[in-house]
Structure formats: C-alpha cells, structure tokens
Tab-separated table of C-alpha atoms in Angstrom:
chain	number	residue	atom	x	y	z
A	1	UNK	CA	70.723	-29.708	173.015
A	2	UNK	CA	73.189	-30.164	170.017
A	3	UNK	CA	75.240	-26.661	170.054
A	4	UNK	CA	78.876	-27.496	170.255
A	5	UNK	CA	80.309	-25.503	173.945
A	6	UNK	CA	83.205	-24.481	174.823
A	7	UNK	CA	83.228	-23.927	178.565
A	8	UNK	CA	85.745	-20.901	179.838
A	9	UNK	CA	87.070	-21.924	183.518
A	10	UNK	CA	87.878	-25.305	184.641
A	11	UNK	CA	87.638	-24.173	188.292
A	12	UNK	CA	84.773	-25.084	190.273
A	13	UNK	CA	81.802	-23.356	188.414
A	14	UNK	CA	83.126	-24.559	184.945
A	15	UNK	CA	83.211	-27.984	185.916
A	16	UNK	CA	79.524	-28.704	187.427
A	17	UNK	CA	78.321	-26.330	184.780
A	18	UNK	CA	79.937	-29.177	182.292
A	19	UNK	CA	78.499	-31.735	184.071
A	20	UNK	CA	75.459	-30.352	184.058
A	21	UNK	CA	75.370	-30.205	180.432
A	22	UNK	CA	76.701	-33.367	179.850
A	23	UNK	CA	73.710	-34.897	182.250
A	24	UNK	CA	71.241	-33.011	179.684
A	25	UNK	CA	72.662	-34.614	176.816
A	26	UNK	CA	75.097	-31.625	175.695
A	27	UNK	CA	78.120	-31.390	173.762
A	28	UNK	CA	80.771	-30.071	175.641
A	29	UNK	CA	84.139	-29.390	173.226
A	30	UNK	CA	86.734	-28.680	176.241
A	31	UNK	CA	87.826	-25.904	178.211
A	32	UNK	CA	89.789	-22.688	178.210
A	33	UNK	CA	91.754	-21.583	181.355
A	34	UNK	CA	95.010	-19.680	182.131
A	35	UNK	CA	96.187	-21.278	185.446
A	36	UNK	CA	94.906	-25.086	184.364
A	37	UNK	CA	96.188	-27.430	182.109
A	38	UNK	CA	95.412	-31.191	180.934
A	39	UNK	CA	93.622	-33.564	178.362
A	40	UNK	CA	90.416	-31.042	177.898
A	41	UNK	CA	91.725	-27.620	178.451
A	42	UNK	CA	92.095	-26.663	174.801
A	43	UNK	CA	94.127	-23.355	175.554
A	44	UNK	CA	94.162	-20.230	177.413
A	45	UNK	CA	91.487	-17.155	177.416
A	46	UNK	CA	93.627	-15.043	174.729
A	47	UNK	CA	93.181	-18.603	171.971
A	48	UNK	CA	89.137	-18.397	172.504
A	49	UNK	CA	88.757	-17.580	168.258
A	50	UNK	CA	91.580	-20.211	167.302
A	51	UNK	CA	90.129	-23.126	169.874
A	52	UNK	CA	86.306	-21.614	168.314
A	53	UNK	CA	87.724	-22.036	164.956
A	54	UNK	CA	89.056	-25.728	165.349
A	55	UNK	CA	86.237	-27.523	167.229
A	56	UNK	CA	83.485	-26.061	165.476
A	57	UNK	CA	82.249	-23.931	168.506
A	58	UNK	CA	78.690	-22.766	168.724
A	59	UNK	CA	78.270	-21.204	172.242
A	60	UNK	CA	81.085	-20.018	174.567
A	61	UNK	CA	80.115	-20.183	178.313
A	62	UNK	CA	82.329	-17.851	180.472
A	63	UNK	CA	82.332	-20.025	184.172
A	64	UNK	CA	84.935	-17.869	186.222
A	65	UNK	CA	82.377	-15.850	188.916
A	66	UNK	CA	85.287	-15.405	191.287
A	67	UNK	CA	87.212	-13.034	188.452
A	68	UNK	CA	87.614	-9.389	188.421
A	69	UNK	CA	85.910	-7.190	185.520
A	70	UNK	CA	88.981	-6.452	183.519
A	71	UNK	CA	89.208	-9.911	182.717
A	72	UNK	CA	85.878	-10.407	181.943
A	73	UNK	CA	85.924	-7.169	180.011
A	74	UNK	CA	89.041	-8.414	178.197
A	75	UNK	CA	87.846	-11.611	177.153
A	76	UNK	CA	84.622	-10.637	175.754
A	77	UNK	CA	86.402	-8.138	173.449
A	78	UNK	CA	88.422	-10.371	172.074
A	79	UNK	CA	85.794	-12.845	171.173
A	80	UNK	CA	84.516	-12.901	167.619
A	81	UNK	CA	80.917	-12.535	168.536
A	82	UNK	CA	80.060	-13.304	164.399
A	83	UNK	CA	81.180	-16.928	165.150
A	84	UNK	CA	80.467	-17.467	168.702
A	85	UNK	CA	77.563	-16.529	170.826
A	86	UNK	CA	78.625	-16.046	174.641
A	87	UNK	CA	76.707	-16.522	178.084
A	88	UNK	CA	78.235	-16.380	181.686
A	89	UNK	CA	77.811	-17.129	184.949
A	90	UNK	CA	77.580	-13.884	186.817
A	91	UNK	CA	80.327	-12.552	188.842
A	92	UNK	CA	77.940	-12.429	192.144
A	93	UNK	CA	78.138	-12.697	196.263
A	94	UNK	CA	75.263	-15.302	195.513
A	95	UNK	CA	76.721	-17.701	193.132
A	96	UNK	CA	80.272	-17.230	194.913
A	97	UNK	CA	79.120	-19.004	198.011
A	98	UNK	CA	76.896	-21.671	196.348
A	99	UNK	CA	78.585	-25.065	196.438
A	100	UNK	CA	77.556	-25.557	192.653
A	101	UNK	CA	76.440	-24.007	189.801
A	102	UNK	CA	74.522	-25.246	186.562
A	103	UNK	CA	73.004	-24.389	183.016
A	104	UNK	CA	70.116	-22.325	184.715
A	105	UNK	CA	72.671	-19.941	185.831
A	106	UNK	CA	73.400	-18.681	182.959
A	107	UNK	CA	72.989	-15.309	181.610
A	108	UNK	CA	73.547	-12.624	178.861
A	109	UNK	CA	76.588	-10.378	179.628
A	110	UNK	CA	75.596	-7.344	181.794
A	111	UNK	CA	76.967	-4.439	182.861
A	112	UNK	CA	77.037	-5.860	186.027
A	113	UNK	CA	79.717	-8.600	184.490
A	114	UNK	CA	82.331	-5.589	183.523
A	115	UNK	CA	82.386	-3.349	186.525
A	116	UNK	CA	83.401	-3.982	189.634
A	117	UNK	CA	86.142	-5.845	191.701
A	118	UNK	CA	86.681	-9.568	192.180
A	119	UNK	CA	83.671	-10.839	194.467
A	120	UNK	CA	84.757	-11.727	198.131
A	121	UNK	CA	83.018	-13.476	200.833
A	122	UNK	CA	81.572	-11.010	203.526
A	123	UNK	CA	82.963	-11.116	207.291
A	124	UNK	CA	79.148	-12.177	208.051
A	125	UNK	CA	80.771	-12.911	211.690
A	126	UNK	CA	81.413	-9.086	213.128
A	127	UNK	CA	78.251	-7.804	211.543
A	128	UNK	CA	76.134	-10.591	213.182
A	129	UNK	CA	78.585	-9.740	216.632
A	130	UNK	CA	77.725	-6.089	215.814
A	131	UNK	CA	73.765	-6.171	215.481
A	132	UNK	CA	72.592	-8.980	217.838
A	133	UNK	CA	70.074	-7.785	220.319
A	134	UNK	CA	70.214	-4.204	218.809
A	135	UNK	CA	67.234	-2.074	218.056
A	136	UNK	CA	68.701	-1.043	214.503
A	137	UNK	CA	66.635	1.926	212.320
A	138	UNK	CA	67.968	2.346	208.596
A	139	UNK	CA	66.283	5.311	206.611
A	140	UNK	CA	65.508	4.928	202.600
A	141	UNK	CA	64.424	1.262	204.152
A	142	UNK	CA	62.831	0.864	200.109
A	143	UNK	CA	65.683	2.321	198.182
A	144	UNK	CA	68.617	0.803	196.596
A	145	UNK	CA	70.912	0.537	199.413
A	146	UNK	CA	68.721	0.748	202.534
A	147	UNK	CA	66.548	-2.346	200.916
A	148	UNK	CA	69.528	-4.467	200.402
A	149	UNK	CA	71.142	-3.353	204.226
A	150	UNK	CA	67.595	-4.074	205.583
A	151	UNK	CA	67.792	-7.743	203.951
A	152	UNK	CA	71.278	-8.317	205.043
A	153	UNK	CA	70.179	-7.347	208.904
A	154	UNK	CA	67.201	-9.216	208.922
A	155	UNK	CA	69.218	-12.431	209.492
A	156	UNK	CA	71.724	-11.077	212.032
A	157	UNK	CA	69.476	-11.282	214.908
A	158	UNK	CA	68.753	-7.744	215.601
A	159	UNK	CA	65.823	-7.053	218.697
A	160	UNK	CA	64.035	-4.948	215.681
A	161	UNK	CA	64.877	-3.651	212.100
A	162	UNK	CA	62.495	-0.353	212.242
A	163	UNK	CA	62.403	0.339	208.380
A	164	UNK	CA	61.795	4.067	207.545
A	165	UNK	CA	60.811	5.497	204.120
A	166	UNK	CA	58.431	7.501	202.601
A	167	UNK	CA	57.704	5.360	199.997
A	168	UNK	CA	54.742	3.888	200.080
A	169	UNK	CA	54.786	0.876	197.092
A	170	UNK	CA	58.743	0.454	197.914
A	171	UNK	CA	58.359	-0.629	201.405
A	172	UNK	CA	55.110	-2.574	200.399
A	173	UNK	CA	57.415	-4.798	198.068
A	174	UNK	CA	59.897	-4.704	200.593
A	175	UNK	CA	57.380	-6.219	203.221
A	176	UNK	CA	56.371	-9.172	200.668
A	177	UNK	CA	60.078	-9.855	199.389
A	178	UNK	CA	61.086	-10.587	203.328
A	179	UNK	CA	57.826	-11.925	204.016
A	180	UNK	CA	56.572	-13.401	207.562
A	181	UNK	CA	59.520	-15.622	207.479
A	182	UNK	CA	61.396	-12.048	208.516
A	183	UNK	CA	60.697	-11.421	212.210
A	184	UNK	CA	61.435	-8.454	213.921
A	185	UNK	CA	60.945	-6.081	211.264
A	186	UNK	CA	58.722	-3.230	211.347
A	187	UNK	CA	57.697	-0.981	208.692
A	188	UNK	CA	56.710	2.661	208.770
A	189	UNK	CA	56.049	5.269	205.843
A	190	UNK	CA	57.564	8.349	206.717
A	191	UNK	CA	59.244	11.179	205.392
A	192	UNK	CA	62.641	12.023	207.187
A	193	UNK	CA	61.576	15.765	207.091
A	194	UNK	CA	59.143	15.222	209.806
A	195	UNK	CA	60.285	15.837	213.003
A	196	UNK	CA	57.158	14.649	215.022
A	197	UNK	CA	56.433	11.510	213.290
A	198	UNK	CA	60.138	10.759	213.683
A	199	UNK	CA	60.198	11.790	217.349
A	200	UNK	CA	57.364	8.952	217.761
A	201	UNK	CA	59.335	6.262	216.278
A	202	UNK	CA	62.627	7.452	218.360
A	203	UNK	CA	60.468	7.042	221.493
A	204	UNK	CA	59.010	3.896	220.566
A	205	UNK	CA	61.671	1.794	219.460
A	206	UNK	CA	64.924	3.739	220.828
A	207	UNK	CA	66.830	2.477	218.066
A	208	UNK	CA	70.288	1.933	219.322
A	209	UNK	CA	72.033	1.978	215.554
A	210	UNK	CA	70.797	4.294	212.946
A	211	UNK	CA	71.590	3.701	208.955
A	212	UNK	CA	70.918	6.900	207.449
A	213	UNK	CA	70.594	6.166	203.631
A	214	UNK	CA	67.805	8.254	202.750
A	215	UNK	CA	68.799	11.099	200.226
A	216	UNK	CA	67.999	12.751	197.292
A	217	UNK	CA	70.628	11.723	194.727
A	218	UNK	CA	70.150	12.283	191.463
A	219	UNK	CA	72.172	15.449	190.148
A	220	UNK	CA	69.950	16.638	187.476
A	221	UNK	CA	67.134	16.682	189.252
A	222	UNK	CA	68.486	18.206	192.369
A	223	UNK	CA	70.186	21.031	189.939
A	224	UNK	CA	66.852	22.087	189.050
A	225	UNK	CA	65.167	21.550	192.599
A	226	UNK	CA	67.847	22.596	194.747
A	227	UNK	CA	64.814	24.119	197.571
A	228	UNK	CA	63.405	20.269	197.947
A	229	UNK	CA	67.407	18.843	197.881
A	230	UNK	CA	68.201	21.053	201.047
A	231	UNK	CA	65.349	20.610	202.293
A	232	UNK	CA	65.459	16.307	202.183
A	233	UNK	CA	69.290	16.074	202.457
A	234	UNK	CA	69.961	18.921	204.893
A	235	UNK	CA	67.367	19.260	207.050
A	236	UNK	CA	65.819	15.635	207.054
A	237	UNK	CA	69.623	14.827	208.125
A	238	UNK	CA	69.825	17.276	210.983
A	239	UNK	CA	66.743	16.157	212.196
A	240	UNK	CA	67.958	12.347	212.163
A	241	UNK	CA	71.171	13.876	213.980
A	242	UNK	CA	69.681	16.153	216.405
A	243	UNK	CA	67.133	12.837	217.577
A	244	UNK	CA	70.317	10.541	217.594
A	245	UNK	CA	71.622	13.050	220.297
A	246	UNK	CA	68.525	13.403	221.900
A	247	UNK	CA	67.808	9.794	222.447
A	248	UNK	CA	71.320	8.417	223.016
A	249	UNK	CA	71.776	6.466	219.823
A	250	UNK	CA	74.974	4.363	219.957
A	251	UNK	CA	76.231	4.362	216.759
A	252	UNK	CA	74.686	6.787	213.623
A	253	UNK	CA	76.343	5.864	210.124
A	254	UNK	CA	75.036	8.973	207.740
A	255	UNK	CA	75.634	6.648	204.283
A	256	UNK	CA	77.338	10.023	201.963
A	257	UNK	CA	78.737	10.192	198.282
A	258	UNK	CA	81.600	11.161	196.527
A	259	UNK	CA	80.112	13.807	194.868
A	260	UNK	CA	80.660	15.509	198.290
A	261	UNK	CA	84.315	16.080	197.639
A	262	UNK	CA	84.717	19.341	195.966
A	263	UNK	CA	81.352	19.628	195.007
A	264	UNK	CA	79.930	21.289	191.871
A	265	UNK	CA	76.868	20.411	192.324
A	266	UNK	CA	73.269	20.903	194.632
A	267	UNK	CA	73.272	17.176	195.561
A	268	UNK	CA	76.653	16.814	196.761
A	269	UNK	CA	76.803	20.336	198.356
A	270	UNK	CA	73.505	18.746	200.148
A	271	UNK	CA	75.804	16.074	201.264
A	272	UNK	CA	79.162	17.492	202.204
A	273	UNK	CA	76.739	19.782	204.453
A	274	UNK	CA	75.646	16.332	205.975
A	275	UNK	CA	78.979	15.178	206.715
A	276	UNK	CA	80.151	18.792	208.292
A	277	UNK	CA	76.964	18.772	209.866
A	278	UNK	CA	77.693	15.376	211.667
A	279	UNK	CA	81.281	16.276	212.317
A	280	UNK	CA	79.905	20.155	214.178
A	281	UNK	CA	77.313	18.007	216.175
A	282	UNK	CA	79.853	14.769	217.042
A	283	UNK	CA	82.076	17.122	218.598
A	284	UNK	CA	79.666	18.215	221.821
A	285	UNK	CA	78.049	14.476	221.678
A	286	UNK	CA	80.591	12.020	222.339
A	287	UNK	CA	77.964	9.443	223.714
A	288	UNK	CA	77.009	8.732	220.192
A	289	UNK	CA	79.592	7.340	217.357
A	290	UNK	CA	78.663	9.497	214.241
A	291	UNK	CA	80.273	8.360	210.758
A	292	UNK	CA	79.686	8.503	207.281
A	293	UNK	CA	80.853	6.576	204.657
A	294	UNK	CA	81.221	8.014	201.250
A	295	UNK	CA	81.324	5.947	197.389
A	296	UNK	CA	80.820	5.924	194.131
A	297	UNK	CA	78.079	4.700	191.768
A	298	UNK	CA	76.238	1.616	192.974
A	299	UNK	CA	75.683	-0.499	189.730
A	300	UNK	CA	72.340	-1.650	190.659
A	301	UNK	CA	70.862	1.348	192.149
A	302	UNK	CA	67.821	2.822	190.631
A	303	UNK	CA	68.573	5.008	188.244
A	304	UNK	CA	72.171	4.066	187.565
A	305	UNK	CA	73.899	3.490	184.251
A	306	UNK	CA	73.046	-0.805	184.401
A	307	UNK	CA	69.488	0.393	184.389
A	308	UNK	CA	69.979	2.952	181.884
A	309	UNK	CA	71.815	0.119	179.295
A	310	UNK	CA	69.402	-2.443	179.724
A	311	UNK	CA	66.402	-0.663	178.977
A	312	UNK	CA	68.604	0.753	176.233
A	313	UNK	CA	69.399	-2.202	174.476
A	314	UNK	CA	65.955	-3.891	175.354
A	315	UNK	CA	64.537	-1.273	172.912
A	316	UNK	CA	67.161	-1.968	170.632
A	317	UNK	CA	68.315	2.080	170.832
A	318	UNK	CA	71.918	3.548	170.782
A	319	UNK	CA	73.708	3.552	174.386
A	320	UNK	CA	74.014	7.182	175.496
A	321	UNK	CA	77.238	7.879	177.090
A	322	UNK	CA	77.932	11.736	177.864
A	323	UNK	CA	81.394	11.825	177.238
A	324	UNK	CA	84.214	10.062	175.626
A	325	UNK	CA	86.526	10.684	178.866
A	326	UNK	CA	83.980	10.553	181.104
A	327	UNK	CA	84.849	8.041	184.590
A	328	UNK	CA	82.975	6.238	187.198
A	329	UNK	CA	83.842	4.355	190.136
A	330	UNK	CA	81.413	1.127	190.352
A	331	UNK	CA	80.305	-1.237	193.269
A	332	UNK	CA	78.330	-3.761	193.558
A	333	UNK	CA	75.036	-3.190	195.999
A	334	UNK	CA	75.745	-6.345	197.873
A	335	UNK	CA	79.654	-4.807	198.562
A	336	UNK	CA	78.094	-2.149	199.397
A	337	UNK	CA	75.698	-2.191	202.032
A	338	UNK	CA	78.092	-4.958	203.688
A	339	UNK	CA	80.623	-1.973	203.535
A	340	UNK	CA	78.241	0.232	205.483
A	341	UNK	CA	77.515	-1.888	208.004
A	342	UNK	CA	81.092	-3.008	208.250
A	343	UNK	CA	82.182	0.819	208.809
A	344	UNK	CA	80.054	1.014	212.068
A	345	UNK	CA	81.934	-1.574	213.269
A	346	UNK	CA	85.258	-0.318	212.918
A	347	UNK	CA	83.874	3.704	213.311
A	348	UNK	CA	85.224	6.274	215.744
A	349	UNK	CA	84.140	9.652	216.599
A	350	UNK	CA	83.089	11.883	213.575
A	351	UNK	CA	85.527	9.438	211.427
A	352	UNK	CA	84.644	9.909	207.361
A	353	UNK	CA	85.284	6.937	205.079
A	354	UNK	CA	85.935	5.538	201.870
A	355	UNK	CA	85.409	2.570	200.462
A	356	UNK	CA	87.662	0.653	198.243
A	357	UNK	CA	86.129	1.385	194.788
A	358	UNK	CA	88.715	-0.004	192.767
A	359	UNK	CA	89.584	1.315	189.787
A	360	UNK	CA	87.769	4.185	187.766
A	361	UNK	CA	85.830	2.889	184.416
A	362	UNK	CA	85.466	4.756	181.136
A	363	UNK	CA	81.915	4.898	180.986
A	364	UNK	CA	82.438	4.752	177.055
A	365	UNK	CA	84.363	1.008	177.437
A	366	UNK	CA	81.850	-0.270	179.494
A	367	UNK	CA	79.092	0.971	176.594
A	368	UNK	CA	81.421	-0.872	173.698
A	369	UNK	CA	82.276	-3.764	175.801
A	370	UNK	CA	78.546	-4.249	176.406
A	371	UNK	CA	77.579	-3.784	172.854
A	372	UNK	CA	80.165	-6.013	171.095
A	373	UNK	CA	78.861	-8.922	173.964
A	374	UNK	CA	75.115	-8.439	173.561
A	375	UNK	CA	73.989	-6.627	169.910
A	376	UNK	CA	76.944	-5.439	167.595
A	377	UNK	CA	74.309	-3.813	165.555
A	378	UNK	CA	73.329	-1.231	168.399
A	379	UNK	CA	75.907	2.077	168.218
A	380	UNK	CA	76.962	4.657	171.219
A	381	UNK	CA	75.679	7.819	171.220
A	382	UNK	CA	76.812	11.070	173.448
A	383	UNK	CA	74.926	13.423	174.806
A	384	UNK	CA	77.209	15.923	176.933
A	385	UNK	CA	77.447	16.021	180.472
A	386	UNK	CA	74.343	17.064	182.231
A	387	UNK	CA	73.732	20.186	184.337
A	388	UNK	CA	76.375	19.782	187.450
A	389	UNK	CA	78.016	16.432	186.173
A	390	UNK	CA	81.244	16.077	187.018
A	391	UNK	CA	83.806	14.709	184.061
A	392	UNK	CA	86.062	12.793	186.780
A	393	UNK	CA	84.925	11.922	190.596
A	394	UNK	CA	86.983	11.893	193.644
A	395	UNK	CA	86.998	9.997	196.993
A	396	UNK	CA	88.514	12.293	199.192
A	397	UNK	CA	90.107	15.904	199.333
A	398	UNK	CA	93.778	14.570	200.195
A	399	UNK	CA	93.662	11.146	198.582
A	400	UNK	CA	97.173	10.797	200.440
A	401	UNK	CA	95.655	11.396	203.561
A	402	UNK	CA	93.369	8.615	203.272
A	403	UNK	CA	94.601	6.074	206.417
A	404	UNK	CA	93.713	1.899	207.050
A	405	UNK	CA	91.395	0.255	208.851
A	406	UNK	CA	91.114	-3.571	210.385
A	407	UNK	CA	89.154	-4.180	207.326
A	408	UNK	CA	91.003	-4.044	204.071
A	409	UNK	CA	87.786	-2.179	202.203
A	410	UNK	CA	87.706	0.538	204.217
A	411	UNK	CA	89.535	3.621	204.460
A	412	UNK	CA	89.342	6.401	207.064
A	413	UNK	CA	89.862	10.239	205.816
A	414	UNK	CA	92.382	12.278	207.458
A	415	UNK	CA	91.773	15.539	205.257
A	416	UNK	CA	89.388	16.923	207.815
A	417	UNK	CA	88.588	20.706	206.799
A	418	UNK	CA	88.882	22.790	208.965
A	419	UNK	CA	86.008	25.181	209.938
A	420	UNK	CA	84.089	27.048	212.591
A	421	UNK	CA	81.117	24.690	213.335
A	422	UNK	CA	79.241	27.838	215.603
A	423	UNK	CA	79.397	29.948	212.356
A	424	UNK	CA	78.529	26.910	209.943
A	425	UNK	CA	75.585	25.851	211.597
A	426	UNK	CA	74.202	29.185	211.923
A	427	UNK	CA	74.300	29.705	208.815
A	428	UNK	CA	72.768	25.859	208.042
A	429	UNK	CA	70.475	27.085	210.049
A	430	UNK	CA	69.311	30.622	208.135
A	431	UNK	CA	69.572	28.499	204.681
A	432	UNK	CA	66.959	26.232	206.409
A	433	UNK	CA	64.591	28.718	207.693
A	434	UNK	CA	64.751	30.017	204.187
A	435	UNK	CA	64.210	26.877	202.189
A	436	UNK	CA	61.798	24.983	204.455
A	437	UNK	CA	59.294	28.542	204.707
A	438	UNK	CA	60.247	28.649	200.589
A	439	UNK	CA	60.631	32.341	200.717
A	440	UNK	CA	63.558	31.982	198.527
A	441	UNK	CA	63.806	30.713	194.968
A	442	UNK	CA	65.680	27.970	193.299
A	443	UNK	CA	68.214	30.780	191.943
A	444	UNK	CA	69.121	32.396	195.648
A	445	UNK	CA	69.049	28.960	197.514
A	446	UNK	CA	72.277	27.902	194.838
A	447	UNK	CA	74.007	31.035	196.089
A	448	UNK	CA	73.375	30.590	199.297
A	449	UNK	CA	74.616	27.223	198.644
A	450	UNK	CA	77.567	28.780	197.352
A	451	UNK	CA	78.345	31.581	200.019
A	452	UNK	CA	78.940	28.293	202.196
A	453	UNK	CA	81.975	27.516	200.203
A	454	UNK	CA	80.685	25.641	197.174
A	455	UNK	CA	81.482	26.075	193.641
A	456	UNK	CA	78.117	24.746	192.009
A	457	UNK	CA	77.966	25.322	188.321
C-alpha cells in the first residue's frame, strides 16, 4: 500500500480508519476536519484541493458517516478529481452503530451517499415493546419496504411474523437471508386479491398487527395498466381492510405514498383511494386502529433512481434525468421501514402520517455529483417527463396543517378532505365490479377514476 492517503474526518471513524491503514503499512498524510484542530489536521474540508497539492495526496477517504448528505455533496463537488481519487465510508445505520470501521468498509461514492438526512440511531426499545408477543402479518413482504420491515421485526420478539407475497423468488430469497436463526417467521405465497386464501391466513394466525406494504407502484406502468392498478391497489387493500375488521386486528398500517396527494396519475389515485377507504372503514370500526403512512422515494427500493444510475454507470451510459428541474424527496429504506413501525405506535384512529423526508433533492444535482465523483467522462441525458409523472411531489394537501407527534420524525396530517363516505364506497364498489370482471377497458377505467375527483393526466 504505497499511496498517500488523506482522511476526511478526525472523529471516531476517521481515526479508526487511519489506524487500520497504518497497521497495514499505508501512509496517512493527515486529516481534514471542520471542527477539530491539531498537528495532524491539515485543514478544513474546503481546503481539500490545496492540501492534496501540498502533500501530494493520491487518495481521499471520506470518513464522516454521521454527516448529512448536503455536506457530502458539497465536498464531492469541490474536489479536483483529476488529481485525487475518492472513496467513502457509507452513511448507513449499520456503520453508525458499529464501534469501529476499517479499510474494507470503504466504497465508491454512491447515490445513497448523496441523499437523505444525517443518519440517526433508531428507537428500537419502543418498537420491541410494541411488537413483543404479538402476531404480525406483513403484505408485500418480498418487496423493498416489506422485506426490510420483516428483517426489523424478526428480532423484536413477536409471537409470529407472517410474510405474505405473490413473488415466489422474493419470498425464497427472504427466507434464505433470514435463515433458521429467525424463529417465528412464516412464509406464504399469496396474492392480496385472493380473498379466500387471505381469509384462511387470517383464520389461522389471527394477526393483531398488519403492515400492508403490497402495491403496484411504478407510475408509467400503472398509467398503461390502470385495470390491474385498481384491482391490486384498491381491491387488494379493501380485501385486507375488511379482513382486519372481521378478525378484530388491533393495528392496521397502510403504506401510502406522496403520490396520493393531489394525484395526477393512476398509481397515485389508487393509493389515495386506499387512504379514503381506510378513513371510511375506520369510522365504523373503532376497535381497529387504522393508520396510513405517506413517504416519498425510498432510495434503495426496487426501480429507484439509485438502481437506475448504478446500472447506467456500470454500462458507461449517460445518466438519464427526466427534466432539469425535477425534484424528489428521498429516504433510506432502513429509516422508512423503522418509521412505519413507529407510526403504528403513535397512531390513533384513521390518522394519516407523513415522515420527515428532509429537503427535496434536484435529480440533476444528484446525477452531476455522482458523475463528478465516479466517472467525469459520463454525461447527463434529458429524456422528458414520463406519463403521469409530476415535476414536484407533495406530502400533504395543506402543508400548514401538519402536526407534531411524540416522534420527531413523524407528523400527523390534519388536512382531512371531507367526503360522503357512503357515496364514495358505493362508487368504489361499482369501479371494482367493472375492473374485476374486466367489463371495461383502460380508457373507461381512467374516466371512472377521474369521476372520483382525480385529475389524472
């Protein structure tokens, strides 16, 4: 190891990394830090290029895993990458909770490093107290959010965690990953539209808590397949909510989306219908606490911009951005799934929660920072907004009507839209009768959604 290395960050991670490099025979020329001074601190983060030139640095290792993404992006963008290569200790909960780091933890700069807030340690104790001894059912258990929920729930002392998904391979991989060490986990291949099979599962397990994460979520695909979007996201959700009331489920948590706010696409409309059905059903069934959780883009989820950019970088293709001004909220999958559990703890009847997503990020800024750090020869290609895609996302209808909860990362929406629940549920029933019998086509399905008050593009 003959490279000259500069460590960015003189905290616990930076000093542990430096010690590991030195033990392996490497050369650490010093540190950069904005808050610490000393003989081995050669300057602040803003001094990086001067320090690199003065000390003939080959590699800069960013080792401040507790910092916010804005600091990472600003630093990455300031580095003269023609003179020095960059690697990073990832900003993850797993790294943050470890006592030490070493050179094996270093990775190339990734989308995950450039978005999201400062990582926080989760309130595991309250989640364990809520889950312990209970029978829990998770739909969409093989998906991004669902599988992470299952992994977090697995160690919390539940009597049983029932994993439900139609995706055979996903359920198989989840069971393999958790292994035999995760006791009390049951796996079932089941479609949420199959009311007979789900009834059997509810009769068998009598779940006390249901996390409903199953959904079709890809906006352009659902725009092109509105009948299946309605059948899965509306009928499947109604099926589960009705079973929850029939079997006296204590807590039902519906995973929603920011696209349910003023929806302009089929997917967002179906998720908003789910929220409204929840409110209508909850009014007649106070024995079950129904709650919904809205959040924006989960950066590691299937089909996310992170996966797209990673694939394009690996293939040395241009990074595709739909519009120069498009912005999105982002959250890590660990934080999203943890806050879904926390929402169940603080929720009351028919509350809709929004998660603290931080500040929206311009996708173009994300792409240019990534290109700068990883491969400056790549370019950005603008491909235009996709069908049903918004330029900016919202988390509530009236942002000033969002109230605090005991959890600083979770807010409750107080902008409930008044509607005739009986009339609404009748119209939903008519829509489902048509889509489930396939007696209407895609165009008429969209028109039926518009008749419910949604301004679908």
